[in-house]
Coordinates of C-alpha atoms in Angstrom, one line a residue:
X109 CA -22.1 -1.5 17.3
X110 CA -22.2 -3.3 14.0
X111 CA -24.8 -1.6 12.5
X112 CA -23.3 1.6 13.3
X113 CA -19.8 0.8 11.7
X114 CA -21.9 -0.7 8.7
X115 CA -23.4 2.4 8.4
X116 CA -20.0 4.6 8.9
X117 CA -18.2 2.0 5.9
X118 CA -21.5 2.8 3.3
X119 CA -21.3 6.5 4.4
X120 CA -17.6 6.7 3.7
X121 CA -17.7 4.6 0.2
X122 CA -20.6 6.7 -0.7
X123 CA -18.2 10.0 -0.4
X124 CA -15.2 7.9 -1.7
X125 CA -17.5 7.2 -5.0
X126 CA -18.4 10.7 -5.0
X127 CA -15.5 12.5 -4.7
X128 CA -14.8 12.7 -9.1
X129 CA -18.3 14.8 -8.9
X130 CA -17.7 17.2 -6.3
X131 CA -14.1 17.5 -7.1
X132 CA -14.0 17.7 -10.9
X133 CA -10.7 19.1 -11.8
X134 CA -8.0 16.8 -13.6
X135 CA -5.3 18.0 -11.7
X136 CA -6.4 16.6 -8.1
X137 CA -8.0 13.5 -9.9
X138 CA -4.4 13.0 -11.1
X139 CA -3.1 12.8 -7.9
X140 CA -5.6 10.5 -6.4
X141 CA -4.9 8.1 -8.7
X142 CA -1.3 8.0 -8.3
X143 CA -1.9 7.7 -4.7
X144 CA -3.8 5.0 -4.8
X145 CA -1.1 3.1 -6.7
X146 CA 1.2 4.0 -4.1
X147 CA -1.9 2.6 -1.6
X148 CA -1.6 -0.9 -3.5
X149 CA 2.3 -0.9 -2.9
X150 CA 2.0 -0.1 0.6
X151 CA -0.5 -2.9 1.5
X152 CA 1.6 -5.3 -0.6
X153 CA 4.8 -4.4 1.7
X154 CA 3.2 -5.0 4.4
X155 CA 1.6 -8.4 4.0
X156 CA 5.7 -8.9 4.2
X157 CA 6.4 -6.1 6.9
X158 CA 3.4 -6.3 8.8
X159 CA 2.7 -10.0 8.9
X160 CA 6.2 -11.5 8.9
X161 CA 8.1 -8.9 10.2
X162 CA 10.5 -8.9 7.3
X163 CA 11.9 -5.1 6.0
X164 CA 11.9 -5.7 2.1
X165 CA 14.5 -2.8 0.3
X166 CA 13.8 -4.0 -3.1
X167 CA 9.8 -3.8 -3.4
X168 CA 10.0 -1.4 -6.5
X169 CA 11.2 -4.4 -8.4
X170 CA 8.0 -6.2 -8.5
X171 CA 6.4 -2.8 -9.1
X172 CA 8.5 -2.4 -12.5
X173 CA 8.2 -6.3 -13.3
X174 CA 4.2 -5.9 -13.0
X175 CA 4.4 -2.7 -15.2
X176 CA 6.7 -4.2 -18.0
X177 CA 5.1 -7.5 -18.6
X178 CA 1.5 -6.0 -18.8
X179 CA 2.7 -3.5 -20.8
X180 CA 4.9 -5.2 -23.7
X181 CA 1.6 -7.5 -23.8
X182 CA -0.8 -5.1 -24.0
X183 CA 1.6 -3.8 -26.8
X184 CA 1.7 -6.6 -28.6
X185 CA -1.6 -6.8 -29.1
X186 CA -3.3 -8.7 -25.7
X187 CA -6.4 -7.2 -24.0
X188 CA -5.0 -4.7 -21.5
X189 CA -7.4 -6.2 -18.9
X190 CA -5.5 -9.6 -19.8
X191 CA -2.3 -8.0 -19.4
X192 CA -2.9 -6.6 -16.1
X193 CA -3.7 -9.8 -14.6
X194 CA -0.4 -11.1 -16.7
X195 CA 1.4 -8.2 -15.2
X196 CA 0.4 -9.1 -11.7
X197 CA 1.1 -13.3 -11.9
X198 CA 4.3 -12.8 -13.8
X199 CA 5.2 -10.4 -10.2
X200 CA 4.2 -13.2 -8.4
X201 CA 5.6 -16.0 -9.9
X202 CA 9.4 -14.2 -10.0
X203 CA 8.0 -13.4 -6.2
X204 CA 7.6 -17.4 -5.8
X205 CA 11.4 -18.1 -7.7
X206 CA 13.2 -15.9 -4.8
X207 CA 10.8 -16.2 -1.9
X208 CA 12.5 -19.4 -0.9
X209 CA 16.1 -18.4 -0.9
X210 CA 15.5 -15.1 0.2
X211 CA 13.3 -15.8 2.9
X212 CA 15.4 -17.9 4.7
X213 CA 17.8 -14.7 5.6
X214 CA 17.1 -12.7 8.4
X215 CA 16.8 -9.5 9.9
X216 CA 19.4 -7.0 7.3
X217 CA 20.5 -9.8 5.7
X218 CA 16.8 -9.9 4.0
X219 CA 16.9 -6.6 3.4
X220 CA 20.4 -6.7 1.6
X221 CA 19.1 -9.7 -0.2
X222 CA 16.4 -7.4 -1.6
X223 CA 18.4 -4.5 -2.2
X224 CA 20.3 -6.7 -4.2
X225 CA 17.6 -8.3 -6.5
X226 CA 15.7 -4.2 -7.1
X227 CA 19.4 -3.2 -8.5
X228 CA 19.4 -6.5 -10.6
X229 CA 15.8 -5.5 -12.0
X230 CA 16.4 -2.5 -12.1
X231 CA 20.1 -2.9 -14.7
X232 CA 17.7 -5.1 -16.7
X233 CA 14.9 -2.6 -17.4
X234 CA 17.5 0.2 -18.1
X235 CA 19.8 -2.2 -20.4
X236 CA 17.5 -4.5 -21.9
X237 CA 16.9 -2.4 -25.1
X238 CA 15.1 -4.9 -27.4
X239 CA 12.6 -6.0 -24.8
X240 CA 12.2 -2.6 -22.9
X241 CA 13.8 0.1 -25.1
X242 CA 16.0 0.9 -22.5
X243 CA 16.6 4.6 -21.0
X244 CA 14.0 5.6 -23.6
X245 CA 11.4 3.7 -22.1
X246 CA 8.0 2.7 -23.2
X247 CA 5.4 4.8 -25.0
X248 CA 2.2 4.9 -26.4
X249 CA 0.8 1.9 -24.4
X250 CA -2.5 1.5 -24.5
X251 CA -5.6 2.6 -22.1
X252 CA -8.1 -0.3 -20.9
X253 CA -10.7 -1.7 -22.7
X254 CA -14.4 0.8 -22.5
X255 CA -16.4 -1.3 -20.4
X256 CA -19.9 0.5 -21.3
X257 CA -19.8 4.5 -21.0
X258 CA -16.5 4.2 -18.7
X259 CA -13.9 4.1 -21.8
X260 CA -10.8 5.2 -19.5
X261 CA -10.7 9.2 -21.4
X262 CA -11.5 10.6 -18.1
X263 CA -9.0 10.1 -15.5
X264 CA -12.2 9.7 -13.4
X265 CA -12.4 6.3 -14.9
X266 CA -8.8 5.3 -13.7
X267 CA -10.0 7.0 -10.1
X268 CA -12.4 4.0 -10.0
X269 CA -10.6 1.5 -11.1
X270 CA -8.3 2.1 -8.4
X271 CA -10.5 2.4 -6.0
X272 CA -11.9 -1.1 -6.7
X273 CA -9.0 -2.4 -6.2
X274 CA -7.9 -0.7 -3.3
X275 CA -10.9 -2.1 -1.8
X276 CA -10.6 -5.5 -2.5
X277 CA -7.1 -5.6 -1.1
X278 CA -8.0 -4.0 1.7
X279 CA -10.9 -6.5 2.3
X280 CA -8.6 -9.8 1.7
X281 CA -6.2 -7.9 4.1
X282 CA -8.5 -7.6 6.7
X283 CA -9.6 -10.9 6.4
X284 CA -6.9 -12.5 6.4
X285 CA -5.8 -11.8 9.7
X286 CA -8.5 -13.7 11.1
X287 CA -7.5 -16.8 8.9
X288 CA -5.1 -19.9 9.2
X289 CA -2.6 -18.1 7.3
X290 CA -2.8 -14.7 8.9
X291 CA -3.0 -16.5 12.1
X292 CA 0.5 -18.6 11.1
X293 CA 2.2 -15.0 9.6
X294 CA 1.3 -13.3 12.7
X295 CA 2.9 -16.1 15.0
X296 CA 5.9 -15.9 13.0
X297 CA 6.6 -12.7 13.7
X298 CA 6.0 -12.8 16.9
X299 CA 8.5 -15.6 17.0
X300 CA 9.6 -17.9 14.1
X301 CA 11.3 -20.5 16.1
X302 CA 8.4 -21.0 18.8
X303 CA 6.0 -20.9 15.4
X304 CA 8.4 -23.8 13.7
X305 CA 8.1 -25.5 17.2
X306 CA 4.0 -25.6 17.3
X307 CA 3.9 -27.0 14.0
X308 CA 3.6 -24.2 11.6
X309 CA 5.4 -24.7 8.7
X310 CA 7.1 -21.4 8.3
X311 CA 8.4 -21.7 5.0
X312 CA 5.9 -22.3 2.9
X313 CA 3.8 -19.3 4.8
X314 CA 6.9 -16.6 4.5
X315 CA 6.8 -17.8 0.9
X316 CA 3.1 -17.3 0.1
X317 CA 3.3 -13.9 1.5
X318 CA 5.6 -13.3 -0.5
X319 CA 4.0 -14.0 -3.3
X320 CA 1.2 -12.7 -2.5
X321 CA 2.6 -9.5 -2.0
X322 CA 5.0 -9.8 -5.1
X323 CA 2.2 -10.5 -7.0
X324 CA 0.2 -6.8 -5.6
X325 CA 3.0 -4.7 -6.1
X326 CA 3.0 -6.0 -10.1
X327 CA -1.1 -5.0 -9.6
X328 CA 0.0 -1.4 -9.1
X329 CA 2.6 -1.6 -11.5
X330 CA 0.4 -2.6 -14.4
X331 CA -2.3 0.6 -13.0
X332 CA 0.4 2.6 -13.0
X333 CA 1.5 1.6 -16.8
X334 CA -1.8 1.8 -18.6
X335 CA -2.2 5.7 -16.5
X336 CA 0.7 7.5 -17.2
X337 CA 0.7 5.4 -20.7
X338 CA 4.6 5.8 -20.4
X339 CA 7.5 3.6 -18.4
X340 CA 10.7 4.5 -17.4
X341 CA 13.3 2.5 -15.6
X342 CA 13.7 5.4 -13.3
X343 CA 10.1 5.2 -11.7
X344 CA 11.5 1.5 -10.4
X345 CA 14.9 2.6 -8.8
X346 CA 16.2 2.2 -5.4
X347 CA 14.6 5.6 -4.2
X348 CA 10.9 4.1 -5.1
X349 CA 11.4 1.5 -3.1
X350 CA 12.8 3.8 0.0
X351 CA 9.4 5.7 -0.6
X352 CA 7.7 2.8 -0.4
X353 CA 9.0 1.4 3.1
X354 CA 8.6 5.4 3.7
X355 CA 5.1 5.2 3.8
X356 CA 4.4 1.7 5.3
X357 CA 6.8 3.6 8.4
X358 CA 4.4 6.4 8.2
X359 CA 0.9 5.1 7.9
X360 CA 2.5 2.0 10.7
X361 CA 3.5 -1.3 9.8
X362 CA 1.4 -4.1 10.6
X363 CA -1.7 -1.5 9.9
X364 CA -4.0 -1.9 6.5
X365 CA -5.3 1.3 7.8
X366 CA -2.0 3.0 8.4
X367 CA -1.0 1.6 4.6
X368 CA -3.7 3.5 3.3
X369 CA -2.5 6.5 5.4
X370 CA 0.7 6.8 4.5
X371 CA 0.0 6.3 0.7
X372 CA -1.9 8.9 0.6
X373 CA 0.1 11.4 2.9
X374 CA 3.0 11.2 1.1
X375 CA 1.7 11.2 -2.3
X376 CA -0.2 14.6 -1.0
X377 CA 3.4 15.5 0.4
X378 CA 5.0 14.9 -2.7
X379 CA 3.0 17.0 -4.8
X380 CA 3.5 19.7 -2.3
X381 CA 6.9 19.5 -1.8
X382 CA 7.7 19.7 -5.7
X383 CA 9.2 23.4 -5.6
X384 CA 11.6 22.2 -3.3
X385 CA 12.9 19.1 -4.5
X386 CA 15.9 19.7 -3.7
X387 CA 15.3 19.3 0.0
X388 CA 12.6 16.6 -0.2
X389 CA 15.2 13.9 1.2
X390 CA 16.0 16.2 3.9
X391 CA 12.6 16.4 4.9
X392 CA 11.9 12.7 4.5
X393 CA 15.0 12.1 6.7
X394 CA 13.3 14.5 9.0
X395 CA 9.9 12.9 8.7
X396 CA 11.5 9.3 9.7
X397 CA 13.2 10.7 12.4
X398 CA 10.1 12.3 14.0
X399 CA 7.9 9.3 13.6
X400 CA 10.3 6.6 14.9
X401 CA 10.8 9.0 17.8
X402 CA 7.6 10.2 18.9
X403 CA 5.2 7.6 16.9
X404 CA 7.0 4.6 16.6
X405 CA 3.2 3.2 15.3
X406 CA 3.0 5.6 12.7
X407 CA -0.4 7.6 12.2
X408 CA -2.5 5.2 12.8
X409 CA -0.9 4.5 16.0
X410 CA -1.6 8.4 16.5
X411 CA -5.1 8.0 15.2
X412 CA -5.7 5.0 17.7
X413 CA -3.9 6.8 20.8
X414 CA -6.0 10.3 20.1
X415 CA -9.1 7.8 20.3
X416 CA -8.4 5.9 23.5
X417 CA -7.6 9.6 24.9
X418 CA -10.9 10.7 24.1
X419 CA -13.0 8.1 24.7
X420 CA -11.2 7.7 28.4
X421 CA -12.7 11.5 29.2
X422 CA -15.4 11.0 28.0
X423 CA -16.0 7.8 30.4
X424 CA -14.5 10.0 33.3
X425 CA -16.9 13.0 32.2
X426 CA -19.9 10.5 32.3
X427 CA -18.6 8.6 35.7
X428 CA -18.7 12.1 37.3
X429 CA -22.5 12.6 36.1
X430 CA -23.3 9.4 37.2
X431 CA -21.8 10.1 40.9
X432 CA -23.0 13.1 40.8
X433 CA -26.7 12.4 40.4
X434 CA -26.1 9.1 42.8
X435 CA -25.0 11.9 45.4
X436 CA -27.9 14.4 45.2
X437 CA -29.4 14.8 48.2
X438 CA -33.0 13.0 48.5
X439 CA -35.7 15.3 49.4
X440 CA -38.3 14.1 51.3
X441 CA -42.3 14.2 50.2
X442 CA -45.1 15.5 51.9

């Protein structure tokens, strides 16, 4: 069983690495790449969603810190790689300044709390003119360092980048359920009072996710600035951060899979949806409604459903062989 899934994981990173060379149009590259920035935010939300249980409204504010700070530095002369890991730590640290008052709210009271602290970001970023020119935003901000032939001209180069990335979050996701701290998140939200009352110190674990996830959300942002090359305070509003508990509802909270899912599907959705802008609310309100009615787990709730479906008929197919042969009749031999 483990060499087959080994096998299925190289298979599926070999088509992942791949995919640039058989699909070599800028266009569809572009759109990769801004879905797996929206990837990184959704596995950052739900290292808070998914493994305390705690709705954040207000992600899109780590997203823009992340982007700023790595940008202005890379501006002002610091080695974008520098900056990006700036960008990220700067995320994390404001992430570690309100984790501790924040996190000890509950239920909508967090996510007002939240709510609260994205509008504050976000007034900042739009009024802020000498640090972040304002409504006018940032331009002209520079691409990553070559490292060899892969000099970041090719959005191919940002395609991989992001998929590093992706990866490695993914991985420490995964793993981290099976440590003392995934172990600890897990039984808090389960239930945070019988987790206080074995012993766990639930503070400082809400607060580490936090930061954690603060500090991933600041990752993307920094992608996303040295991409487009161009920042806006409008990309970090209230509706990014809708779109980003949007997708952590749709891919399932709780799932790194179903993150990965739902960044993807709506970025793919956006795109398609862009003639009728207009009614892409509507249709998200739709969305929502459909998935908290019918798949309350998301896709990959679907995905793992469809799979325990299948695999039960095909036990039942090969239980009715079995009996069947078991019943044949035994002819005797001369």
């Amino acid at each position: 069983m483990m060499k087959t899934k080994l096998i299925s994981y190289l298979c599926g990173l070999i088509v992942l690495f791949f995919v640039p060379v058989l699909f070599p149009n800028d266009y569809f590259i572009h759109i990769l790449v801004v879905g797996g920035i929206n990837i990184l935010l959704v596995l950052s939300l739900n290292i808070i969603a998914g493994f305390t249980g705690q709705i954040s409204l207000g992600h899109a504010a780590f997203y823009g810190i992340g982007a700023y700070a790595s940008a202005i530095l890379s501006m002002k002369g610091t080695p974008v790689y520098l900056s990006i890991l700036c960008g990220a730590l700067i995320a994390g640290l404001i992430g570690f300044l309100i984790g501790y008052p924040f996190l000890r709210l509950r239920g909508h009271f967090f996510g007002i709390g939240t709510l609260g602290f994205g509008v504050i970001v976000y007034l900042v970023l739009n009024n802020w003119t000498e640090l972040t020119n304002g409504p006018m935003g940032l331009s002209g901000i520079p691409a990553p360092e070559a490292i060899g032939a892969i000099d970041f001209t090719s959005k191919a180069h940002y395609y991989y980048l992001g998929l590093i990335l992706i990866l490695l979050i993914v991985y420490i996701s995964n793993r981290m359920k099976s440590t003392k701290m995934g172990r600890a998140l897990l039984a808090i939200r389960t239930d945070e009072i019988t987790a206080s009352a074995m012993g766990i110190n639930v503070a400082y674990y809400k607060v580490l996710a936090f930061i954690w996830s603060a500090a991933i959300a600041g990752l993307a942002g920094a992608l996303y600035g040295c991409f487009i090359q161009f920042l806006s305070p409008e990309t970090f509003n209230l509706s990014m951060s809708i779109n980003i508990l949007l997708m952590l509802l749709i891919g399932g909270i709780g799932s790194v899979l179903g993150s990965v899912l739902g960044g993807l599907f709506i970025t793919l959705l956006t795109e398609y949806l862009r003639p009728f802008a207009e009614y892409q609310m509507l249709i998200y309100s739709i969305l929502i409604i459909i998935i908290v009615t019918f798949a309350p787990k998301g896709l990959n709730g679907l995905i793992v459903k469809t799979k325990g479906i299948f695999t039960s008929k095909l036990k039942g197919v090969a239980v009715e062989v079995e009996g069947g042969n078991a019943n044949e009749p035994v002819h005797p031999t001369n």
